[in-house]
Amino acid sequence: MTETNGTTTAKGLNTVGLAKNDYRGAATTLCAGCGHNSIANQVIAMAYELNIVPEDMIKFSGIGCSSKSPTYFLSRSFGFNSLHGRMPSVATGALFADHTLKGLAVSGDGDTTNIGMGQFKHIMRRNVPMVYIIENNGVYGLTKGQFSATAEHGLKLKSQGVNEFMPVDVVMEALASHATFIARSFAGDAHQVKELIKAALSHNGIAVLDIISPCVTFNNEDDARHSYGWAKEHQEPLHDFTFVPMEEEITAEYQPGDTTTVTMHDGSKIVLKKTSRDYDPTDRYAAMRMVQETSEQNMLLTGLIYVETQRESLRDIYKLPKTHGLNRFTAKDLRPSKASIKKVNDMMF
Amino acid sequence: MTTASPKTRKATAAANGRPKEIVNDFSMTVATKNGSGSQTSNVTLLRAMFRMGIPVSGKNLFPSNIQGLPTWYTIRASKDGYTARRETHEVVVAMNGDTFVDDFRKVVPGGAFYYADDLKFAMDRKDIAIYPVPAKKLAKESGAPAALRDYVANMAYVGVVAQMMDIDMDKIRAALDFHFSGREKPIALNMGVIEAAAQFARETLTKNDPYVVRPMNKTGGLIMADGNTAAALGAIYGGVQFLSWYPITPASSLAEGVSAYISDLRDDPAKPEERTYAIVQAEDELAAAGMAVGAGWGGLRAMTSTSGPGISLMTEFTGLAYYAEVPIVIWDVQRMGPSTGLPTRTSQGDISMVHSLGHGDTENIILLPGSATECFEFGWKAFDIAERLQTPVFVLSDLDLGMNQWMTKPFEYPDVEMDRGKVLWEKDLDKWVHDKPWGRYLDVDKDGITYRTLPGNKHPRSAYFARGTGHDEYGRYTERGDDWERNMARLAKKFKTAVKFLPKPEVKRAKDAKVGILSFGSTDAAILEGRDRLLQGRRPLKTNYLRLRAIPFSREVRKFIEDNKYVYVVEMNRDGQLHQLLTVAYPDLAKKLISVAKNDGLPLSARFVDESIRGEEK
C-alpha cells in the first residue's frame, strides 16, 4: 500500500516546510472520546501528508458540536462558522470569492438533515467543488441529546424515549441529489477517514463524506446504529481504499482484476482493492441498490460509494478567472468606462 | 340593452358644441386583462407623449396572476411636470369586459370613454364622450398570425386615441421603433393596425371631449426609466461581483436587469472566457442571503434583491452579517405586507423592520432612493458604503418606484473612486506598523471600523475564523461579558461613524414657511405636487420639505424638525413607522412630529397630501 507521508523529512517537516503542528487549531472543547476529535486529527494528518499550504484551504461549518470542530484544525486557514443548517450557502458564496481555494466543510446530522436539508440538497445539485463532511451521530449534543433525523427507527434515548420515525440516509440523499463523490466512513477507522478526505479534496465537485462519529455522551449504547460498538461490529468496507496523489506513482503491486483505479480531475488516483464483493463506484444505480441492501442487512457499508469525475463543477459552469479568485479584481476591472454611460442612457427612452 | 352608436354620439356632440380644450393635463387609464399583451400599447402611448415633450408618468396596476385578471395602466400627462398618481380618470380605455361597468362609471364628467366595440354593455351616460374601437376587426384585417392577433388588437386603441387626442404619429412610430429595436416586421405590423385605427377614427368619430395633447418642450434632457432597471445598472457601475437572488414580485426585474445588462457593460471582449462576476438564482431567500454573505465576507461586492417576505427570511443572515461585520447590499423593493399581503401593490411598510432587523441589539444602514436616477446612484454607492462600514446596507425602494415608468434625470457616472474600505492584502500585512499584531476586530483607528483580511490572502498571519458567536478583538471565541460589551460598544461607535458616509437629506425650504413635511422614497412626486396644491385656495399653506435619504439620521434631520413649528411625517404604511423611528431618535422633539400615513396599496396622491395636511391644520 502506498504511504503518502514518505515525502516528509527527518525533522518532521513536509515538502512545504511545515510541521504537523502547523496544521493544528485550538484545543478541542468537545467531550473526551468524541468521534469528531478523531476526524479533526485526520484532517490535520491529511493536510500535513498532502503538503498543503494552509492558506490554500478554506473551512466552513454550521452550528452544533460538529461545526465547532474546524476551530480545532488548520488555524492558518480562513474559516466561517456560519448559521445552523446554512453552511452550504455561505460556502457557495465564499468559494465564488476565491474558487482556487480548497474548501472543507464540517457539518452534523442535525445541521445537515434536519434544519439544513434544503441547502444540503442544493449544494449537491450545483456541484460546488468542496469537501462536505457530515459528522453523523444521530443526536443533538449541545442541546443535550435530542433525536436527529438520522436516528434509527426504534432508537431509545434516556431523556427522549423511543424514536418513532424513519431515518434519513445521508448517502441515499446524496445519490438522489446527483452528488459527484459520495463516501461513508466511521470515525473509528482513522486510516479510511484520512484517505477518503484526501481523495475528496482532489475531486472537482461536491464530495460528501458521511462519517459515523459517535456521541459518547448521548448515543453510544452498543445496540445504537451510531455507536462505536455497533459500527465496529457491523462495518463492512467496500474495498481497500488507497489515495495516490498526482505527484506520486502507484508503487504497490496488485493482481490484475483485483483493483479498480479511478483517476481524479487533478491526476490523482484512487486505487480500490476488491474485498468480498464486486463493486463499480461509477454506477449510480448500483450504488443505490447496494446502500439499500446493506442497510436492510444491518451493515455499515463504508468506502467510496459513488464517484463521477467528468461532470462540470460550479467552478467550470461559471467562467471564473483562470489564475486567481474574483476577489482579486480591483476598481479598474469592475467599473465600466465613463464613455459607456451615454450608451446606457440611450438604452432607456 | 342599448349600445351607443357613433351616429347618436355625433348628434350629441353637435348639440353640446365642442368643449374647450384641456391640454396636456389628464390621466388616461387603460383597462385590460392581465397577460393580453397590452403593455406594448400602453408604453407606446406613454413614450410618444414623452417624445412630444409632455411630462408623463406610467403606472401599472396589476394583479398577482399570469393571465386573465384585470389590469389597469394609467398614463398621466401633466403640463406642470407632476408625475404622482392622479385619483381621477379623465380618459378611460375599456378593453376588458370583466371590469367594463366599473370602468365606464369611473370616467369624470366631461371625460372620454374608449371601448372595444365587441364588448356589448349598456352605456347610459350623457356626460361623457364615448368612442368605439374596432379592435377585433382591425386585428383580423391586419394579416397578423392568429397567435399575435390579441396583441395587435391592442394597437387599435393606440390608433384611435392618438387620432382623437392629437398624438403625433411620427412619435408613435419612434416609440415602436425603440420597443422593437428597429425590427421592421413587427413595427410594420403594429403600425399598420394603428394607422388603420386612426383612419377609422378620422372617418367615423367626432371629437366630443376636451382632452388633447400638444407638443411642449418639457422633457428635454430627461429619460424614462423604472427604478429596478436603474438600480441594476447602478449596481453594475458599482462593480457588483456577486448577485444571489430568489424570484419575488416586485423585485425580480432588478436581478433580471443585472443579468440583462452586465455582460455588455463588464465583459472584456479580449477575455471572453473570463468573467468578473457571478449571478446565482438561489433556492430560497435564506440561501440568497447566505451566498451573498459568503461572497461579501470573501471580498466580493455582493448583493441580493428581494421584497418584504424575502427580508423576513433573510433576517437570520443579516443578523450574522451585522455581528460578523460582513458587507452586503440588500435591495428591498417593498410591497404590501404583512404576510403575503398584496404582492402587486406598493407600500413603505418595511422601514421599521429593516431598521433593527434581527434578534438582539442590531441596527442597519438604510438608503432611501426617491427617484429612478437615485436608484442608479444608490445602486453603486451602496457598495462603497457597505465595504467602508463592513455591514449590511439595505436599499428600500418600492413597487411604484421599482416597476413603474418614471421621467427622470439621466444616470450620472459615479463622481468618486470606488471605496473598498479597510482591506489588508499580503503587502499590507507585511507593512502593518501598529503596536499590536493585526486582529480582525481591533479598533486601531478608533472609529469603530476595523481592518479585514480576505480568503485567498497567503500571508501566514492573515487568516481568522469568522463567526456569529462571541468573539474578541482577534476573532477568537469568547463568552466573557466584558469582551461582549466592548465589542457591542464598538459596533455602536461604528454606526455613529457611519452617518458621514451616508447621503444627506434633500431639503427644500419655502420663504416664511413655518411647517415642514418629512418623507422618503417614492412619495416625493406626490409631496412636490401636494406642496403646490397647499399654496392654493383660501388658506394657502407654505411648507418646507425634507426628503430623507438614509438612516441613521444625520444632524440635518434634527435641525429641520427644530426649525419648524410642526413637521408632518408622510409615509405609506399604517402605523407611521418613520414617525415612530423619529420620535425614538428625538424624544425631545416628538411633540412636533405629526404622522400622516396612508396604506391602501396605491401610490400616494397629491390630493391626499394636500387634504391630510389641511385637515390637521384646521
CSV table of C-alpha atoms in Angstrom, one decimal, chain A:
chain,number,residue,atom,x,y,z
A,1,MET,CA,0.0,0.0,0.0
A,2,THR,CA,1.2,3.5,-0.8
A,3,GLU,CA,2.1,5.7,2.1
A,4,THR,CA,1.9,9.3,1.2
A,5,ASN,CA,3.9,10.6,4.1
A,6,GLY,CA,7.0,9.1,2.7
A,7,THR,CA,8.0,12.5,1.4
A,8,THR,CA,8.4,14.1,4.9
A,9,THR,CA,11.9,14.9,6.1
A,10,ALA,CA,13.6,13.6,9.2
A,11,LYS,CA,12.8,16.7,11.2
A,12,GLY,CA,9.2,16.1,10.6
A,13,LEU,CA,8.7,18.9,8.1
A,14,ASN,CA,6.8,18.2,4.9
A,15,THR,CA,7.7,19.4,1.4
A,16,VAL,CA,6.2,22.9,2.1
A,17,GLY,CA,8.3,23.2,5.2
A,18,LEU,CA,5.6,22.7,7.7
A,19,ALA,CA,5.4,20.5,10.8
A,20,LYS,CA,2.2,18.7,11.7
A,21,ASN,CA,1.7,21.3,14.5
A,22,ASP,CA,1.3,23.9,11.8
A,23,TYR,CA,-1.9,22.3,10.8
A,24,ARG,CA,-3.5,22.2,14.3
A,25,GLY,CA,-6.0,24.5,15.7
A,26,ALA,CA,-7.2,25.5,19.2
A,27,ALA,CA,-7.5,22.8,21.8
A,28,THR,CA,-10.8,20.9,21.5
A,29,THR,CA,-13.7,21.7,23.8
A,30,LEU,CA,-15.7,18.6,22.8
A,31,CYS,CA,-16.1,15.6,25.1
A,32,ALA,CA,-13.2,13.2,25.6
A,33,GLY,CA,-13.7,10.3,23.1
A,34,CYS,CA,-16.0,12.2,20.8
A,35,GLY,CA,-15.7,10.9,17.2
A,36,HIS,CA,-15.4,14.5,15.9
A,37,ASN,CA,-12.0,14.8,17.6
A,38,SER,CA,-10.7,11.8,15.8
A,39,ILE,CA,-11.9,13.2,12.5
A,40,ALA,CA,-10.2,16.6,13.3
A,41,ASN,CA,-7.0,14.7,13.8
A,42,GLN,CA,-7.3,13.0,10.5
A,43,VAL,CA,-7.9,16.4,8.8
A,44,ILE,CA,-4.6,17.6,10.3
A,45,ALA,CA,-2.8,14.5,9.3
A,46,MET,CA,-4.3,14.6,5.8
A,47,ALA,CA,-3.2,18.2,5.2
A,48,TYR,CA,0.2,17.6,6.5
A,49,GLU,CA,0.8,14.5,4.5
A,50,LEU,CA,-0.5,16.1,1.3
A,51,ASN,CA,1.9,19.0,1.8
A,52,ILE,CA,-1.0,21.5,1.7
A,53,VAL,CA,-0.2,25.2,2.3
A,54,PRO,CA,-2.9,26.0,4.9
A,55,GLU,CA,-3.6,29.4,3.3
A,56,ASP,CA,-4.8,27.4,0.2
A,57,MET,CA,-7.6,25.9,2.2
A,58,ILE,CA,-10.8,27.4,3.5
A,59,LYS,CA,-13.1,25.9,6.2
A,60,PHE,CA,-16.8,26.1,6.7
A,61,SER,CA,-19.3,24.9,9.3
A,62,GLY,CA,-22.8,25.5,10.5
A,63,ILE,CA,-23.8,25.2,14.2
A,64,GLY,CA,-23.5,22.3,16.6
A,65,CYS,CA,-20.8,20.2,18.1
A,66,SER,CA,-19.6,19.1,14.6
A,67,SER,CA,-19.5,22.7,13.5
A,68,LYS,CA,-17.2,23.7,16.3
A,69,SER,CA,-14.6,21.3,15.2
A,70,PRO,CA,-13.0,23.4,12.4
A,71,THR,CA,-11.7,25.6,15.3
A,72,TYR,CA,-9.6,22.6,16.2
A,73,PHE,CA,-7.7,22.2,13.0
A,74,LEU,CA,-6.0,24.4,10.3
A,75,SER,CA,-5.8,27.6,12.3
A,76,ARG,CA,-3.9,29.2,9.4
A,77,SER,CA,-6.8,28.7,7.1
A,78,PHE,CA,-9.6,31.1,6.8
A,79,GLY,CA,-12.9,29.8,8.0
A,80,PHE,CA,-16.5,30.7,8.6
A,81,ASN,CA,-18.5,29.2,11.4
A,82,SER,CA,-21.9,30.3,10.0
A,83,LEU,CA,-25.5,29.5,10.8
A,84,HIS,CA,-27.4,26.4,11.7
A,85,GLY,CA,-28.2,24.5,8.5
A,86,ARG,CA,-27.0,27.3,6.3
A,87,MET,CA,-23.3,26.5,5.8
A,88,PRO,CA,-23.8,25.4,2.2
A,89,SER,CA,-24.9,28.8,1.0
A,90,VAL,CA,-22.1,30.6,2.8
A,91,ALA,CA,-19.6,28.2,1.4
A,92,THR,CA,-21.0,28.6,-2.1
A,93,GLY,CA,-20.7,32.4,-1.9
A,94,ALA,CA,-17.2,32.3,-0.3
A,95,LEU,CA,-15.9,29.9,-2.9
A,96,PHE,CA,-17.1,32.4,-5.6
A,97,ALA,CA,-14.8,34.9,-3.9
A,98,ASP,CA,-11.8,32.7,-4.4
A,99,HIS,CA,-12.6,29.5,-6.3
A,100,THR,CA,-8.9,28.5,-6.3
A,101,LEU,CA,-9.1,27.6,-2.6
A,102,LYS,CA,-9.8,24.1,-1.4
A,103,GLY,CA,-13.0,24.1,0.6
A,104,LEU,CA,-13.5,21.8,3.5
A,105,ALA,CA,-16.8,21.9,5.4
A,106,VAL,CA,-17.9,20.2,8.5
A,107,SER,CA,-21.5,19.7,9.5
A,108,GLY,CA,-23.5,17.4,11.6
A,109,ASP,CA,-26.6,15.2,11.1
A,110,GLY,CA,-28.9,17.8,12.6
A,111,ASP,CA,-27.2,20.7,10.8
A,112,THR,CA,-27.5,18.9,7.5
A,113,THR,CA,-30.5,16.6,7.6
A,114,ASN,CA,-32.9,18.5,9.9
A,115,ILE,CA,-32.5,22.2,9.7
A,116,GLY,CA,-30.3,22.2,6.7
A,117,MET,CA,-31.8,19.6,4.3
A,118,GLY,CA,-32.7,22.2,1.7
A,119,GLN,CA,-29.3,23.8,1.4
A,120,PHE,CA,-27.6,20.4,1.5
A,121,LYS,CA,-29.6,19.2,-1.5
A,122,HIS,CA,-28.9,22.4,-3.5
A,123,ILE,CA,-25.1,22.5,-2.9
A,124,MET,CA,-25.0,18.9,-4.3
A,125,ARG,CA,-27.1,19.8,-7.4
A,126,ARG,CA,-24.8,22.8,-8.0
A,127,ASN,CA,-21.8,20.5,-7.7
A,128,VAL,CA,-19.9,23.1,-5.6
A,129,PRO,CA,-16.2,21.9,-5.6
A,130,MET,CA,-15.8,21.3,-1.9
A,131,VAL,CA,-15.5,18.5,0.7
A,132,TYR,CA,-18.7,18.3,2.8
A,133,ILE,CA,-18.2,16.1,5.9
A,134,ILE,CA,-21.2,15.1,7.9
A,135,GLU,CA,-20.2,14.0,11.4
A,136,ASN,CA,-23.1,11.8,11.9
A,137,ASN,CA,-24.1,10.6,15.4
A,138,GLY,CA,-27.9,10.6,15.3
A,139,VAL,CA,-28.3,13.1,18.2
A,140,TYR,CA,-28.1,16.7,19.1
A,141,GLY,CA,-25.2,17.2,21.5
A,142,LEU,CA,-25.1,20.8,22.5
A,143,THR,CA,-28.8,20.9,23.4
A,144,LYS,CA,-28.5,17.7,25.4
A,145,GLY,CA,-29.4,14.6,23.4
A,146,GLN,CA,-32.5,15.1,21.3
A,147,PHE,CA,-33.0,12.8,18.2
A,148,SER,CA,-31.8,14.0,14.9
A,149,ALA,CA,-33.2,12.9,11.6
A,150,THR,CA,-30.6,10.2,11.1
A,151,ALA,CA,-31.5,8.5,14.3
A,152,GLU,CA,-32.8,5.0,13.5
A,153,HIS,CA,-36.4,4.0,14.0
A,154,GLY,CA,-36.8,2.5,17.5
A,155,LEU,CA,-33.7,4.1,19.0
A,156,LYS,CA,-34.2,4.5,22.7
A,157,LEU,CA,-32.5,7.5,24.4
A,158,LYS,CA,-32.6,8.2,28.1
A,159,SER,CA,-34.4,11.6,28.1
A,160,GLN,CA,-36.2,11.2,24.8
A,161,GLY,CA,-37.9,7.9,24.8
A,162,VAL,CA,-38.3,5.9,21.6
A,163,ASN,CA,-37.8,7.4,18.1
A,164,GLU,CA,-40.9,6.6,16.1
A,165,PHE,CA,-39.7,7.9,12.8
A,166,MET,CA,-37.8,6.6,9.9
A,167,PRO,CA,-34.2,7.9,9.5
A,168,VAL,CA,-32.8,10.0,6.7
A,169,ASP,CA,-29.9,8.2,5.0
A,170,VAL,CA,-27.3,10.8,4.1
A,171,VAL,CA,-25.8,8.7,1.3
A,172,MET,CA,-29.1,8.0,-0.3
A,173,GLU,CA,-30.0,11.7,-0.2
A,174,ALA,CA,-26.6,12.4,-1.8
A,175,LEU,CA,-27.2,9.8,-4.5
A,176,ALA,CA,-30.6,11.2,-5.2
A,177,SER,CA,-29.2,14.8,-5.5
A,178,HIS,CA,-26.5,13.9,-8.0
A,179,ALA,CA,-23.6,14.5,-5.7
A,180,THR,CA,-20.5,13.5,-7.7
A,181,PHE,CA,-18.4,12.0,-4.9
A,182,ILE,CA,-20.1,10.1,-2.1
A,183,ALA,CA,-18.4,8.1,0.6
A,184,ARG,CA,-19.2,6.7,4.0
A,185,SER,CA,-16.8,6.0,6.8
A,186,PHE,CA,-16.5,5.6,10.5
A,187,ALA,CA,-14.6,7.8,12.9
A,188,GLY,CA,-13.1,4.7,14.5
A,189,ASP,CA,-11.4,3.8,11.2
A,190,ALA,CA,-8.9,6.6,11.2
A,191,HIS,CA,-6.9,5.4,8.1
A,192,GLN,CA,-10.0,5.1,5.9
A,193,VAL,CA,-11.3,8.5,7.1
A,194,LYS,CA,-7.9,10.1,6.2
A,195,GLU,CA,-7.6,8.5,2.8
A,196,LEU,CA,-11.2,9.4,1.9
A,197,ILE,CA,-10.7,13.0,2.8
A,198,LYS,CA,-7.5,13.1,0.7
A,199,ALA,CA,-9.4,11.7,-2.3
A,200,ALA,CA,-12.3,14.0,-1.7
A,201,LEU,CA,-10.1,17.1,-1.7
A,202,SER,CA,-8.8,16.1,-5.2
A,203,HIS,CA,-12.3,15.9,-6.5
A,204,ASN,CA,-13.6,18.7,-8.8
A,205,GLY,CA,-17.1,18.8,-7.4
A,206,ILE,CA,-19.1,18.2,-4.3
A,207,ALA,CA,-17.6,15.4,-2.2
A,208,VAL,CA,-20.0,14.2,0.5
A,209,LEU,CA,-18.5,12.2,3.3
A,210,ASP,CA,-21.0,10.6,5.7
A,211,ILE,CA,-18.8,9.7,8.7
A,212,ILE,CA,-20.4,7.9,11.6
A,213,SER,CA,-18.9,9.8,14.5
A,214,PRO,CA,-20.3,8.5,17.8
A,215,CYS,CA,-21.5,10.8,20.6
A,216,VAL,CA,-20.0,9.2,23.7
A,217,THR,CA,-22.3,11.3,26.0
A,218,PHE,CA,-25.8,10.8,24.5
A,219,ASN,CA,-25.9,8.0,21.9
A,220,ASN,CA,-23.2,5.3,22.4
A,221,GLU,CA,-25.1,2.2,23.6
A,222,ASP,CA,-23.7,-0.8,21.8
A,223,ASP,CA,-27.0,-1.5,20.0
A,224,ALA,CA,-27.4,2.0,18.6
A,225,ARG,CA,-26.6,2.5,15.0
A,226,HIS,CA,-24.2,5.4,15.6
A,227,SER,CA,-22.2,3.9,18.5
A,228,TYR,CA,-18.6,2.8,18.5
A,229,GLY,CA,-19.7,-0.7,19.4
A,230,TRP,CA,-22.2,-1.2,16.7
A,231,ALA,CA,-20.1,0.4,14.0
A,232,LYS,CA,-17.1,-1.7,14.8
A,233,GLU,CA,-19.2,-4.8,14.8
A,234,HIS,CA,-21.1,-4.0,11.6
A,235,GLN,CA,-18.6,-2.1,9.4
A,236,GLU,CA,-18.1,-3.6,6.0
A,237,PRO,CA,-15.6,-1.8,3.8
A,238,LEU,CA,-16.5,-2.0,0.2
A,239,HIS,CA,-12.8,-2.2,-0.7
A,240,ASP,CA,-9.3,-1.4,0.5
A,241,PHE,CA,-9.1,2.3,-0.3
A,242,THR,CA,-5.8,4.0,-1.3
A,243,PHE,CA,-5.3,7.5,-2.4
A,244,VAL,CA,-2.3,8.3,-4.6
A,245,PRO,CA,-1.6,12.0,-5.0
A,246,MET,CA,-0.9,13.1,-8.5
A,247,GLU,CA,2.8,13.7,-7.9
A,248,GLU,CA,3.3,10.1,-6.7
A,249,GLU,CA,3.2,6.8,-8.6
A,250,ILE,CA,1.4,3.7,-7.7
A,251,THR,CA,4.1,1.5,-6.2
A,252,ALA,CA,2.2,-1.4,-4.8
A,253,GLU,CA,1.7,-4.4,-7.0
A,254,TYR,CA,-1.8,-5.7,-7.5
A,255,GLN,CA,-3.2,-8.8,-9.0
A,256,PRO,CA,-5.0,-8.0,-12.3
A,257,GLY,CA,-8.7,-7.9,-11.8
A,258,ASP,CA,-8.3,-7.2,-8.1
A,259,THR,CA,-8.4,-3.5,-8.3
A,260,THR,CA,-10.3,-0.6,-9.8
A,261,THR,CA,-8.4,2.7,-10.4
A,262,VAL,CA,-10.3,6.0,-10.6
A,263,THR,CA,-8.3,8.9,-12.0
A,264,MET,CA,-9.4,12.2,-10.4
A,265,HIS,CA,-9.7,15.6,-12.1
A,266,ASP,CA,-6.2,16.7,-10.9
A,267,GLY,CA,-4.5,13.4,-12.0
A,268,SER,CA,-4.5,11.8,-8.6
A,269,LYS,CA,-5.6,8.2,-8.4
A,270,ILE,CA,-7.9,6.2,-6.2
A,271,VAL,CA,-7.0,2.6,-6.0
A,272,LEU,CA,-9.8,0.3,-4.8
A,273,LYS,CA,-8.8,-3.2,-3.9
A,274,LYS,CA,-11.5,-5.7,-4.1
A,275,THR,CA,-12.6,-7.2,-0.8
A,276,SER,CA,-15.5,-9.6,-0.7
A,277,ARG,CA,-17.7,-8.2,-3.5
A,278,ASP,CA,-17.5,-6.8,-7.0
A,279,TYR,CA,-18.4,-3.1,-6.9
A,280,ASP,CA,-18.2,-0.4,-9.5
A,281,PRO,CA,-18.3,3.0,-7.8
A,282,THR,CA,-19.2,4.8,-11.0
A,283,ASP,CA,-22.6,3.1,-11.3
A,284,ARG,CA,-25.2,5.3,-9.6
A,285,TYR,CA,-27.9,2.8,-9.8
A,286,ALA,CA,-25.8,0.0,-8.4
A,287,ALA,CA,-24.8,2.4,-5.6
A,288,MET,CA,-28.4,3.0,-4.6
A,289,ARG,CA,-29.1,-0.7,-4.6
A,290,MET,CA,-26.0,-1.5,-2.5
A,291,VAL,CA,-26.8,1.2,0.1
A,292,GLN,CA,-30.4,-0.1,0.4
A,293,GLU,CA,-29.4,-3.7,0.6
A,294,THR,CA,-26.7,-3.3,3.2
A,295,SER,CA,-28.9,-1.1,5.3
A,296,GLU,CA,-31.5,-3.8,5.3
A,297,GLN,CA,-28.8,-6.3,6.3
A,298,ASN,CA,-27.8,-4.2,9.3
A,299,MET,CA,-24.4,-3.5,7.8
A,300,LEU,CA,-22.4,-0.3,7.9
A,301,LEU,CA,-21.1,-0.1,4.4
A,302,THR,CA,-18.0,2.1,4.2
A,303,GLY,CA,-15.7,3.3,1.4
A,304,LEU,CA,-16.2,5.2,-1.8
A,305,ILE,CA,-19.8,4.6,-2.8
A,306,TYR,CA,-20.0,6.7,-5.8
A,307,VAL,CA,-17.8,8.9,-7.9
A,308,GLU,CA,-18.3,10.8,-11.2
A,309,THR,CA,-15.2,12.7,-12.2
A,310,GLN,CA,-16.3,14.2,-15.5
A,311,ARG,CA,-19.2,16.4,-14.6
A,312,GLU,CA,-18.7,20.1,-14.6
A,313,SER,CA,-18.4,21.7,-11.2
A,314,LEU,CA,-19.7,25.1,-10.3
A,315,ARG,CA,-16.2,26.4,-11.0
A,316,ASP,CA,-16.4,25.3,-14.6
A,317,ILE,CA,-20.0,26.4,-15.2
A,318,TYR,CA,-19.3,30.0,-14.3
A,319,LYS,CA,-16.5,31.5,-16.4
A,320,LEU,CA,-14.3,32.3,-13.4
A,321,PRO,CA,-10.8,33.7,-13.9
A,322,LYS,CA,-8.2,31.1,-14.7
A,323,THR,CA,-5.5,32.1,-12.3
A,324,HIS,CA,-7.0,33.9,-9.3
A,325,GLY,CA,-10.1,34.5,-7.3
A,326,LEU,CA,-12.8,37.0,-8.2
A,327,ASN,CA,-11.8,38.9,-5.1
A,328,ARG,CA,-8.5,40.0,-6.7
A,329,PHE,CA,-10.3,42.2,-9.2
A,330,THR,CA,-9.9,45.9,-8.5
A,331,ALA,CA,-11.9,49.0,-9.4
A,332,LYS,CA,-10.5,49.3,-12.8
A,333,ASP,CA,-11.7,45.8,-13.7
A,334,LEU,CA,-15.1,46.3,-12.2
A,335,ARG,CA,-16.4,49.7,-13.2
A,336,PRO,CA,-17.5,50.2,-16.8
A,337,SER,CA,-15.8,53.0,-18.7
A,338,LYS,CA,-17.0,56.6,-18.4
A,339,ALA,CA,-17.9,56.6,-22.1
A,340,SER,CA,-20.4,53.8,-21.6
A,341,ILE,CA,-22.8,55.9,-19.5
A,342,LYS,CA,-24.1,57.6,-22.6
A,343,LYS,CA,-24.9,54.3,-24.2
A,344,VAL,CA,-26.8,53.3,-21.1
A,345,ASN,CA,-28.9,56.5,-21.0
A,346,ASP,CA,-29.7,55.9,-24.7
A,347,MET,CA,-30.9,52.4,-23.9
A,348,MET,CA,-33.6,54.0,-21.6
A,349,PHE,CA,-36.1,56.1,-23.5
